[in-house]
Amino acid sequence: MACKRLLRLNSVVEKTGDSVSGTYQKILDGLFPQPVKIGARASAWPEEEIDTIITAYIAGASNSELRNLVVQIHSARPTAVVDFRTNKHFAEDGP
């Protein structure tokens, strides 16, 4: 299994070459995936999602294509929640 990494905002900005405000504007415009919550006050992005977006930018994807890609990225995210203490799976809204 491939190693999966979560990137915090500073790493995303460094990897994409965009600014913090530019990243958040692209999220608002639907051109960049939203982060996932990793704690009460912490968010991050799956690295493979960022790599996919970067590849699309390099390929010259239009804004429409980027929006469609972001929708695909969001829909591919797992929706189950796992309690790792008990290994029980719950729906997105909890037990």
XYZ file of N, CA and C in Angstrom:
285
model
N 0.843 -1.180 0.000
C 0.000 0.000 0.000
C 0.890 1.245 0.000
N 0.526 2.211 -0.813
C 1.295 3.448 -0.900
C 1.143 4.260 0.374
N 2.192 4.952 0.709
C 2.160 5.807 1.894
C 1.315 7.038 1.582
N 0.331 7.319 2.414
C -0.519 8.486 2.224
C -0.107 9.547 3.230
N -0.027 10.777 2.741
C 0.379 11.884 3.597
C -0.679 12.975 3.571
N -0.796 13.658 4.671
C -1.629 14.845 4.760
C -0.710 16.051 4.845
N -1.027 17.065 4.063
C -0.217 18.274 4.033
C -0.955 19.415 4.708
N -0.283 20.093 5.611
C -0.844 21.285 6.228
C -0.696 22.454 5.253
N -1.340 23.557 5.556
C -1.422 24.697 4.639
C -0.047 25.166 4.160
N 0.910 25.321 5.059
C 2.227 25.812 4.645
C 2.869 24.878 3.617
N 2.695 23.584 3.784
C 3.249 22.619 2.827
C 2.528 22.693 1.491
N 1.206 22.901 1.532
C 0.432 23.036 0.290
C 0.876 24.279 -0.472
N 1.032 25.377 0.243
C 1.469 26.629 -0.383
C 2.859 26.455 -0.990
N 3.751 25.792 -0.267
C 5.095 25.555 -0.786
C 5.059 24.654 -2.022
N 4.240 23.621 -1.965
C 4.178 22.651 -3.071
C 3.548 23.254 -4.329
N 2.521 24.082 -4.166
C 1.822 24.654 -5.317
C 2.447 25.950 -5.819
N 3.183 26.622 -4.949
C 3.751 27.915 -5.332
C 2.749 29.047 -5.230
N 1.569 28.762 -4.719
C 0.525 29.775 -4.557
C 0.657 30.422 -3.184
N -0.064 31.496 -2.968
C -0.089 32.147 -1.660
C -1.219 31.552 -0.815
N -1.216 31.861 0.463
C -2.299 31.406 1.339
C -3.627 31.972 0.859
N -3.662 33.275 0.607
C -4.925 33.889 0.176
C -5.341 33.366 -1.197
N -4.376 33.119 -2.075
C -4.685 32.565 -3.390
C -5.265 31.160 -3.297
N -4.720 30.368 -2.381
C -5.234 29.011 -2.166
C -6.675 29.061 -1.687
N -6.951 29.904 -0.692
C -8.319 29.984 -0.172
C -9.285 30.571 -1.197
N -8.822 31.488 -2.033
C -9.695 32.024 -3.084
C -10.034 30.934 -4.091
N -9.072 30.105 -4.436
C -9.336 29.002 -5.361
C -10.321 28.007 -4.758
N -10.234 27.789 -3.444
C -11.208 26.913 -2.778
C -12.602 27.524 -2.922
N -12.724 28.818 -2.643
C -14.027 29.493 -2.766
C -14.557 29.448 -4.194
N -13.656 29.505 -5.174
C -14.051 29.478 -6.584
C -14.272 28.061 -7.109
N -14.032 27.061 -6.264
C -14.220 25.670 -6.674
C -13.081 25.120 -7.511
N -11.926 25.795 -7.491
C -10.791 25.401 -8.318
C -9.726 24.628 -7.545
N -9.975 24.386 -6.275
C -9.011 23.698 -5.409
C -9.805 22.951 -4.348
N -9.380 21.737 -3.996
C -10.155 20.961 -3.018
C -10.139 21.592 -1.624
N -11.218 21.382 -0.911
C -11.287 21.829 0.476
C -10.429 20.914 1.347
N -9.893 21.441 2.436
C -9.114 20.585 3.324
C -10.033 19.648 4.105
N -9.425 18.631 4.694
C -10.160 17.725 5.581
C -9.784 18.071 7.017
N -10.738 17.916 7.912
C -10.484 18.176 9.331
C -9.658 17.024 9.892
N -8.593 17.370 10.598
C -7.776 16.350 11.254
C -7.738 16.559 12.760
N -8.474 17.536 13.222
C -8.561 17.842 14.643
C -9.555 18.960 14.845
N -9.757 19.328 16.092
C -10.730 20.374 16.401
C -10.386 21.694 15.727
N -9.097 21.994 15.627
C -8.676 23.259 15.028
C -7.597 23.057 13.975
N -7.601 21.910 13.330
C -6.563 21.622 12.344
C -7.174 20.994 11.089
N -6.641 21.407 9.952
C -7.070 20.868 8.665
C -5.839 20.562 7.822
N -6.018 19.681 6.853
C -4.925 19.329 5.952
C -5.520 18.797 4.652
N -4.660 18.622 3.664
C -5.075 18.094 2.360
C -4.350 16.782 2.105
N -5.056 15.780 1.587
C -4.355 14.571 1.147
C -3.375 14.939 0.016
N -2.140 14.507 0.152
C -1.108 14.890 -0.813
C -1.450 14.456 -2.232
N -2.073 13.279 -2.373
C -2.391 12.819 -3.731
C -3.405 13.737 -4.414
N -4.291 14.380 -3.632
C -5.235 15.339 -4.217
C -4.498 16.573 -4.730
N -3.532 17.042 -3.961
C -2.749 18.207 -4.377
C -1.951 17.871 -5.636
N -1.368 16.668 -5.663
C -0.618 16.242 -6.849
C -1.521 16.188 -8.079
N -2.752 15.733 -7.908
C -3.703 15.664 -9.019
C -4.026 17.057 -9.544
N -4.240 17.998 -8.650
C -4.540 19.379 -9.055
C -3.345 19.998 -9.770
N -2.151 19.796 -9.233
C -0.944 20.336 -9.868
C -0.794 19.782 -11.285
N -1.017 18.488 -11.438
C -0.935 17.866 -12.761
C -1.937 18.497 -13.726
N -3.139 18.782 -13.238
C -4.162 19.417 -14.078
C -3.742 20.829 -14.486
N -3.163 21.589 -13.547
C -2.679 22.925 -13.881
C -1.586 22.856 -14.938
N -0.643 21.925 -14.775
C 0.446 21.777 -15.740
C -0.095 21.414 -17.115
N -1.144 20.593 -17.140
C -1.749 20.173 -18.407
C -2.594 21.275 -19.050
N -2.766 22.389 -18.351
C -3.527 23.503 -18.912
C -5.027 23.370 -18.776
N -5.476 22.704 -17.731
C -6.915 22.514 -17.523
C -7.618 23.868 -17.393
N -8.799 23.947 -17.981
C -9.615 25.161 -17.874
C -10.260 25.216 -16.489
N -10.811 26.365 -16.145
C -11.501 26.483 -14.861
C -12.650 25.493 -14.755
N -13.351 25.286 -15.848
C -14.447 24.322 -15.851
C -13.925 22.912 -15.583
N -12.838 22.558 -16.221
C -12.237 21.241 -15.998
C -11.738 21.089 -14.564
N -11.160 22.156 -14.015
C -10.689 22.113 -12.635
C -11.849 21.945 -11.662
N -12.949 22.663 -11.913
C -14.123 22.517 -11.037
C -14.651 21.079 -11.068
N -14.705 20.491 -12.253
C -15.147 19.100 -12.372
C -14.191 18.161 -11.648
N -12.904 18.426 -11.752
C -11.903 17.605 -11.067
C -12.055 17.707 -9.555
N -12.297 18.911 -9.054
C -12.483 19.101 -7.611
C -13.721 18.338 -7.128
N -14.783 18.368 -7.903
C -15.991 17.601 -7.554
C -15.653 16.115 -7.487
N -14.901 15.617 -8.460
C -14.497 14.210 -8.460
C -13.636 13.880 -7.247
N -12.714 14.773 -6.916
C -11.843 14.562 -5.750
C -12.681 14.472 -4.488
N -13.607 15.414 -4.314
C -14.437 15.413 -3.103
C -15.315 14.165 -3.036
N -15.858 13.739 -4.160
C -16.749 12.572 -4.146
C -15.980 11.268 -3.916
N -14.685 11.265 -4.187
C -13.882 10.061 -3.989
C -13.388 9.905 -2.551
N -13.573 10.934 -1.750
C -13.121 10.849 -0.353
C -13.988 9.865 0.422
N -13.366 9.112 1.326
C -14.149 8.188 2.156
C -15.136 8.953 3.031
N -16.297 8.363 3.250
C -17.296 9.021 4.096
C -17.496 8.303 5.424
N -16.872 7.164 5.588
C -17.028 6.428 6.843
C -16.064 6.969 7.887
N -16.492 6.892 9.121
C -15.662 7.270 10.246
C -15.344 5.989 11.006
N -14.075 5.832 11.364
C -13.659 4.635 12.082
C -13.183 5.032 13.466
N -13.728 4.375 14.471
C -13.227 4.531 15.833
C -12.076 3.544 15.977
N -10.855 4.044 15.949
C -9.697 3.163 15.933
C -9.453 2.471 17.272
N -10.133 2.903 18.316
C -10.020 2.195 19.600
C -10.779 0.881 19.546
N -11.920 0.885 18.827
C -12.762 -0.312 18.759
C -12.819 -0.912 17.361
N -12.292 -0.190 16.370
C -12.327 -0.591 14.961
C -13.759 -0.684 14.425
N -14.682 0.066 15.023
C -16.059 0.113 14.535
C -16.187 1.218 13.501
N -16.981 0.930 12.465
C -17.230 1.904 11.397
C -18.599 2.536 11.608
N -18.650 3.835 11.393
C -19.876 4.600 11.553
C -20.148 5.402 10.287
N -21.391 5.779 10.113
C -21.744 6.671 9.029
C -21.134 8.038 9.331
N -21.149 8.927 8.360
C -20.520 10.236 8.493
C -21.072 11.033 9.688
N -22.323 10.796 10.052
C -22.941 11.558 11.135
C -22.694 10.947 12.508
N -21.886 9.908 12.620
C -21.488 9.355 13.926
C -22.240 8.108 14.300
N -21.960 7.577 15.525
C -22.561 6.304 15.963
C -24.040 6.367 16.189
